[in-house]
């Protein structure tokens, strides 16, 4: 099927509320399908990873960011550009290691939990937003940055903030390649 030449391609955007409600339904279904929270967490991480390895192309095309020269610059781009572009929030970034390879993204507001008040007592070890960790890990892997991404604090579990930890697994000099 061809498009008529004068017709603009429509940009279909899903409403944030619909996305958040759909995500909540997904997590609820996974909780029904799996008995253990660890299995739900692993499934959300795998799903996020699959999204991240595909989302990076869209991100690079739409954001026009230049190549990051350091881990701190990468963490800033994730917070200030990617989170803003896809979730409409801008987490603050803090470096939590002297070596400069560990960062925390601190979210004052997590849009994925807009309609969630608290986790049920029987689901205390559920990491409700673990999809985000997988997305970040998958996207970083596609730009050749191996990272471990985990939730360090979660407001749904009574913490003061929501904090995602990113640990880059290679030293910056390991990324350089020699030309022959």
PDB file of C-alpha atoms in Angstrom:
ATOM      1  CA  UNK A   1       0.000   0.000   0.000  1.00  0.00           C
ATOM      2  CA  UNK A   2       1.447   3.368  -0.899  1.00  0.00           C
ATOM      3  CA  UNK A   3       0.970   6.702   0.779  1.00  0.00           C
ATOM      4  CA  UNK A   4      -0.372   9.653  -1.082  1.00  0.00           C
ATOM      5  CA  UNK A   5       2.493  12.123  -1.697  1.00  0.00           C
ATOM      6  CA  UNK A   6       0.918  15.176  -0.069  1.00  0.00           C
ATOM      7  CA  UNK A   7      -0.188  13.424   3.100  1.00  0.00           C
ATOM      8  CA  UNK A   8       1.885  13.851   6.243  1.00  0.00           C
ATOM      9  CA  UNK A   9       2.702  10.747   8.199  1.00  0.00           C
ATOM     10  CA  UNK A  10       0.766  10.890  11.447  1.00  0.00           C
ATOM     11  CA  UNK A  11       2.732  10.526  14.624  1.00  0.00           C
ATOM     12  CA  UNK A  12       0.740   8.175  16.812  1.00  0.00           C
ATOM     13  CA  UNK A  13       1.574   8.641  20.469  1.00  0.00           C
ATOM     14  CA  UNK A  14       0.110   6.606  23.243  1.00  0.00           C
ATOM     15  CA  UNK A  15      -1.185   8.607  26.178  1.00  0.00           C
ATOM     16  CA  UNK A  16       0.902   8.364  29.324  1.00  0.00           C
ATOM     17  CA  UNK A  17      -2.086   7.260  31.398  1.00  0.00           C
ATOM     18  CA  UNK A  18      -2.885   4.417  29.001  1.00  0.00           C
ATOM     19  CA  UNK A  19       0.736   3.290  29.040  1.00  0.00           C
ATOM     20  CA  UNK A  20       0.895   3.343  32.851  1.00  0.00           C
ATOM     21  CA  UNK A  21      -2.381   1.427  33.182  1.00  0.00           C
ATOM     22  CA  UNK A  22      -1.277  -1.117  30.588  1.00  0.00           C
ATOM     23  CA  UNK A  23       2.029  -1.566  32.400  1.00  0.00           C
ATOM     24  CA  UNK A  24       0.162  -2.117  35.669  1.00  0.00           C
ATOM     25  CA  UNK A  25      -2.010  -4.763  34.013  1.00  0.00           C
ATOM     26  CA  UNK A  26       1.123  -6.453  32.659  1.00  0.00           C
ATOM     27  CA  UNK A  27       2.734  -6.611  36.104  1.00  0.00           C
ATOM     28  CA  UNK A  28      -0.534  -7.879  37.638  1.00  0.00           C
ATOM     29  CA  UNK A  29      -0.721 -10.655  35.035  1.00  0.00           C
ATOM     30  CA  UNK A  30       2.905 -11.633  35.639  1.00  0.00           C
ATOM     31  CA  UNK A  31       2.174 -11.822  39.370  1.00  0.00           C
ATOM     32  CA  UNK A  32      -0.661 -14.256  38.574  1.00  0.00           C
ATOM     33  CA  UNK A  33       1.541 -16.291  36.229  1.00  0.00           C
ATOM     34  CA  UNK A  34       4.556 -16.576  38.553  1.00  0.00           C
ATOM     35  CA  UNK A  35       4.490 -17.528  42.212  1.00  0.00           C
ATOM     36  CA  UNK A  36       7.870 -16.014  43.111  1.00  0.00           C
ATOM     37  CA  UNK A  37       8.652 -12.307  42.963  1.00  0.00           C
ATOM     38  CA  UNK A  38      12.143 -13.149  41.711  1.00  0.00           C
ATOM     39  CA  UNK A  39      10.600 -14.765  38.614  1.00  0.00           C
ATOM     40  CA  UNK A  40       8.432 -11.693  37.967  1.00  0.00           C
ATOM     41  CA  UNK A  41      11.470  -9.432  38.447  1.00  0.00           C
ATOM     42  CA  UNK A  42      13.518 -11.534  36.011  1.00  0.00           C
ATOM     43  CA  UNK A  43      10.703 -11.507  33.444  1.00  0.00           C
ATOM     44  CA  UNK A  44      10.336  -7.713  33.677  1.00  0.00           C
ATOM     45  CA  UNK A  45      14.097  -7.325  33.295  1.00  0.00           C
ATOM     46  CA  UNK A  46      14.143  -9.575  30.193  1.00  0.00           C
ATOM     47  CA  UNK A  47      11.230  -7.684  28.671  1.00  0.00           C
ATOM     48  CA  UNK A  48      12.924  -4.353  29.372  1.00  0.00           C
ATOM     49  CA  UNK A  49      16.183  -5.611  27.907  1.00  0.00           C
ATOM     50  CA  UNK A  50      14.378  -6.565  24.686  1.00  0.00           C
ATOM     51  CA  UNK A  51      12.783  -3.126  24.561  1.00  0.00           C
ATOM     52  CA  UNK A  52      16.118  -1.403  25.245  1.00  0.00           C
ATOM     53  CA  UNK A  53      17.987  -3.125  22.422  1.00  0.00           C
ATOM     54  CA  UNK A  54      15.315  -1.921  20.006  1.00  0.00           C
ATOM     55  CA  UNK A  55      14.671   1.491  21.557  1.00  0.00           C
ATOM     56  CA  UNK A  56      18.268   2.676  21.229  1.00  0.00           C
ATOM     57  CA  UNK A  57      17.896   3.131  17.460  1.00  0.00           C
ATOM     58  CA  UNK A  58      14.863   5.364  17.954  1.00  0.00           C
ATOM     59  CA  UNK A  59      16.646   7.273  20.707  1.00  0.00           C
ATOM     60  CA  UNK A  60      19.769   7.912  18.640  1.00  0.00           C
ATOM     61  CA  UNK A  61      17.718   8.971  15.607  1.00  0.00           C
ATOM     62  CA  UNK A  62      15.386  11.313  17.507  1.00  0.00           C
ATOM     63  CA  UNK A  63      17.778  12.839  20.029  1.00  0.00           C
ATOM     64  CA  UNK A  64      20.795  13.590  17.819  1.00  0.00           C
ATOM     65  CA  UNK A  65      23.138  13.186  20.814  1.00  0.00           C
ATOM     66  CA  UNK A  66      26.833  12.991  20.095  1.00  0.00           C
ATOM     67  CA  UNK A  67      29.118  10.203  21.257  1.00  0.00           C
ATOM     68  CA  UNK A  68      29.606  10.303  25.012  1.00  0.00           C
ATOM     69  CA  UNK A  69      33.228  10.578  26.120  1.00  0.00           C
ATOM     70  CA  UNK A  70      32.797   9.448  29.722  1.00  0.00           C
ATOM     71  CA  UNK A  71      30.546   7.414  31.955  1.00  0.00           C
ATOM     72  CA  UNK A  72      29.336  10.571  33.689  1.00  0.00           C
ATOM     73  CA  UNK A  73      28.342  12.069  30.340  1.00  0.00           C
ATOM     74  CA  UNK A  74      26.503   8.833  29.490  1.00  0.00           C
ATOM     75  CA  UNK A  75      24.616   8.916  32.796  1.00  0.00           C
ATOM     76  CA  UNK A  76      23.664  12.559  32.177  1.00  0.00           C
ATOM     77  CA  UNK A  77      22.330  11.732  28.693  1.00  0.00           C
ATOM     78  CA  UNK A  78      20.261   8.867  30.115  1.00  0.00           C
ATOM     79  CA  UNK A  79      18.746  11.155  32.755  1.00  0.00           C
ATOM     80  CA  UNK A  80      18.374  14.437  30.910  1.00  0.00           C
ATOM     81  CA  UNK A  81      17.522  13.204  27.430  1.00  0.00           C
ATOM     82  CA  UNK A  82      16.249   9.606  27.471  1.00  0.00           C
ATOM     83  CA  UNK A  83      14.081   9.751  30.603  1.00  0.00           C
ATOM     84  CA  UNK A  84      12.694  13.122  29.540  1.00  0.00           C
ATOM     85  CA  UNK A  85      11.987  11.870  26.007  1.00  0.00           C
ATOM     86  CA  UNK A  86      10.260   8.620  26.932  1.00  0.00           C
ATOM     87  CA  UNK A  87       8.852   9.138  30.444  1.00  0.00           C
ATOM     88  CA  UNK A  88       8.572  12.897  30.748  1.00  0.00           C
ATOM     89  CA  UNK A  89      10.714  13.095  33.895  1.00  0.00           C
ATOM     90  CA  UNK A  90      14.312  14.125  34.527  1.00  0.00           C
ATOM     91  CA  UNK A  91      16.030  12.233  37.328  1.00  0.00           C
ATOM     92  CA  UNK A  92      18.986  13.739  39.104  1.00  0.00           C
ATOM     93  CA  UNK A  93      22.341  11.997  38.662  1.00  0.00           C
ATOM     94  CA  UNK A  94      24.914  11.365  41.345  1.00  0.00           C
ATOM     95  CA  UNK A  95      28.230   9.565  41.068  1.00  0.00           C
ATOM     96  CA  UNK A  96      28.573   7.051  43.868  1.00  0.00           C
ATOM     97  CA  UNK A  97      32.136   5.813  43.361  1.00  0.00           C
ATOM     98  CA  UNK A  98      35.617   7.258  43.335  1.00  0.00           C
ATOM     99  CA  UNK A  99      36.424   5.306  40.158  1.00  0.00           C
ATOM    100  CA  UNK A 100      33.645   7.108  38.279  1.00  0.00           C
ATOM    101  CA  UNK A 101      31.841   4.019  37.018  1.00  0.00           C
ATOM    102  CA  UNK A 102      28.873   3.917  39.429  1.00  0.00           C
ATOM    103  CA  UNK A 103      25.963   6.328  39.172  1.00  0.00           C
ATOM    104  CA  UNK A 104      22.541   6.735  40.682  1.00  0.00           C
ATOM    105  CA  UNK A 105      19.487   8.091  38.911  1.00  0.00           C
ATOM    106  CA  UNK A 106      17.181   9.561  41.534  1.00  0.00           C
ATOM    107  CA  UNK A 107      13.572  10.014  40.494  1.00  0.00           C
ATOM    108  CA  UNK A 108      11.433  12.422  42.477  1.00  0.00           C
ATOM    109  CA  UNK A 109       8.451  11.185  40.478  1.00  0.00           C
ATOM    110  CA  UNK A 110       8.187   7.780  38.823  1.00  0.00           C
ATOM    111  CA  UNK A 111       5.444   7.892  36.187  1.00  0.00           C
ATOM    112  CA  UNK A 112       5.121   4.091  36.089  1.00  0.00           C
ATOM    113  CA  UNK A 113       3.647   4.100  39.588  1.00  0.00           C
ATOM    114  CA  UNK A 114       1.087   6.895  39.136  1.00  0.00           C
ATOM    115  CA  UNK A 115      -1.811   4.538  39.886  1.00  0.00           C
ATOM    116  CA  UNK A 116      -0.071   2.280  42.434  1.00  0.00           C
ATOM    117  CA  UNK A 117      -0.421   3.090  46.093  1.00  0.00           C
ATOM    118  CA  UNK A 118       1.628   0.294  47.634  1.00  0.00           C
ATOM    119  CA  UNK A 119       2.728  -3.254  46.969  1.00  0.00           C
ATOM    120  CA  UNK A 120       0.740  -6.048  48.597  1.00  0.00           C
ATOM    121  CA  UNK A 121       2.437  -7.492  51.690  1.00  0.00           C
ATOM    122  CA  UNK A 122       2.838 -10.884  49.981  1.00  0.00           C
ATOM    123  CA  UNK A 123       4.757  -9.176  47.136  1.00  0.00           C
ATOM    124  CA  UNK A 124       7.337  -7.371  49.301  1.00  0.00           C
ATOM    125  CA  UNK A 125      10.314  -8.425  47.134  1.00  0.00           C
ATOM    126  CA  UNK A 126       8.635  -7.449  43.853  1.00  0.00           C
ATOM    127  CA  UNK A 127      10.562  -4.824  41.915  1.00  0.00           C
ATOM    128  CA  UNK A 128       7.537  -3.285  40.195  1.00  0.00           C
ATOM    129  CA  UNK A 129       9.501  -1.088  37.769  1.00  0.00           C
ATOM    130  CA  UNK A 130      12.260  -3.584  36.980  1.00  0.00           C
ATOM    131  CA  UNK A 131      11.430  -3.109  33.304  1.00  0.00           C
ATOM    132  CA  UNK A 132      13.348   0.197  33.458  1.00  0.00           C
ATOM    133  CA  UNK A 133      16.526  -1.582  34.555  1.00  0.00           C
ATOM    134  CA  UNK A 134      16.296  -3.935  31.602  1.00  0.00           C
ATOM    135  CA  UNK A 135      15.632  -1.079  29.157  1.00  0.00           C
ATOM    136  CA  UNK A 136      18.703   0.833  30.340  1.00  0.00           C
ATOM    137  CA  UNK A 137      20.911  -2.280  30.332  1.00  0.00           C
ATOM    138  CA  UNK A 138      19.756  -3.331  26.850  1.00  0.00           C
ATOM    139  CA  UNK A 139      20.219   0.129  25.352  1.00  0.00           C
ATOM    140  CA  UNK A 140      23.686   0.495  26.875  1.00  0.00           C
ATOM    141  CA  UNK A 141      24.718  -2.917  25.614  1.00  0.00           C
ATOM    142  CA  UNK A 142      23.775  -1.925  22.066  1.00  0.00           C
ATOM    143  CA  UNK A 143      26.262   0.957  22.244  1.00  0.00           C
ATOM    144  CA  UNK A 144      28.905  -1.426  23.626  1.00  0.00           C
ATOM    145  CA  UNK A 145      28.649  -0.416  27.266  1.00  0.00           C
ATOM    146  CA  UNK A 146      28.214  -3.366  29.587  1.00  0.00           C
ATOM    147  CA  UNK A 147      26.413  -2.296  32.747  1.00  0.00           C
ATOM    148  CA  UNK A 148      24.659  -3.678  35.783  1.00  0.00           C
ATOM    149  CA  UNK A 149      21.427  -1.814  36.466  1.00  0.00           C
ATOM    150  CA  UNK A 150      19.404  -2.330  39.651  1.00  0.00           C
ATOM    151  CA  UNK A 151      16.886  -0.586  41.858  1.00  0.00           C
ATOM    152  CA  UNK A 152      18.601   0.637  45.004  1.00  0.00           C
ATOM    153  CA  UNK A 153      15.580   2.349  46.576  1.00  0.00           C
ATOM    154  CA  UNK A 154      11.899   2.308  45.755  1.00  0.00           C
ATOM    155  CA  UNK A 155       9.115   4.532  47.084  1.00  0.00           C
ATOM    156  CA  UNK A 156       6.698   1.616  46.677  1.00  0.00           C
ATOM    157  CA  UNK A 157       8.742  -0.161  49.349  1.00  0.00           C
ATOM    158  CA  UNK A 158       8.725   2.791  51.743  1.00  0.00           C
ATOM    159  CA  UNK A 159      12.011   4.423  50.736  1.00  0.00           C
ATOM    160  CA  UNK A 160      12.252   8.206  50.588  1.00  0.00           C
ATOM    161  CA  UNK A 161      13.119   8.224  46.857  1.00  0.00           C
ATOM    162  CA  UNK A 162      13.245   5.943  43.855  1.00  0.00           C
ATOM    163  CA  UNK A 163      16.869   5.292  42.937  1.00  0.00           C
ATOM    164  CA  UNK A 164      18.257   3.273  40.041  1.00  0.00           C
ATOM    165  CA  UNK A 165      21.910   2.268  40.257  1.00  0.00           C
ATOM    166  CA  UNK A 166      24.040   1.937  37.123  1.00  0.00           C
ATOM    167  CA  UNK A 167      27.465   0.298  37.367  1.00  0.00           C
ATOM    168  CA  UNK A 168      29.534   0.327  34.195  1.00  0.00           C
ATOM    169  CA  UNK A 169      31.444  -2.940  34.114  1.00  0.00           C
ATOM    170  CA  UNK A 170      34.505  -1.966  32.074  1.00  0.00           C
ATOM    171  CA  UNK A 171      37.113   0.681  32.664  1.00  0.00           C
ATOM    172  CA  UNK A 172      37.013   3.530  30.112  1.00  0.00           C
ATOM    173  CA  UNK A 173      40.393   2.509  28.667  1.00  0.00           C
ATOM    174  CA  UNK A 174      38.989  -0.991  27.955  1.00  0.00           C
ATOM    175  CA  UNK A 175      36.645   0.572  25.380  1.00  0.00           C
ATOM    176  CA  UNK A 176      39.433   1.946  23.206  1.00  0.00           C
ATOM    177  CA  UNK A 177      40.366  -0.124  20.183  1.00  0.00           C
ATOM    178  CA  UNK A 178      43.679  -0.130  18.373  1.00  0.00           C
ATOM    179  CA  UNK A 179      43.841   0.367  14.657  1.00  0.00           C
ATOM    180  CA  UNK A 180      46.248  -1.823  12.778  1.00  0.00           C
TER     181      UNK A 180
END
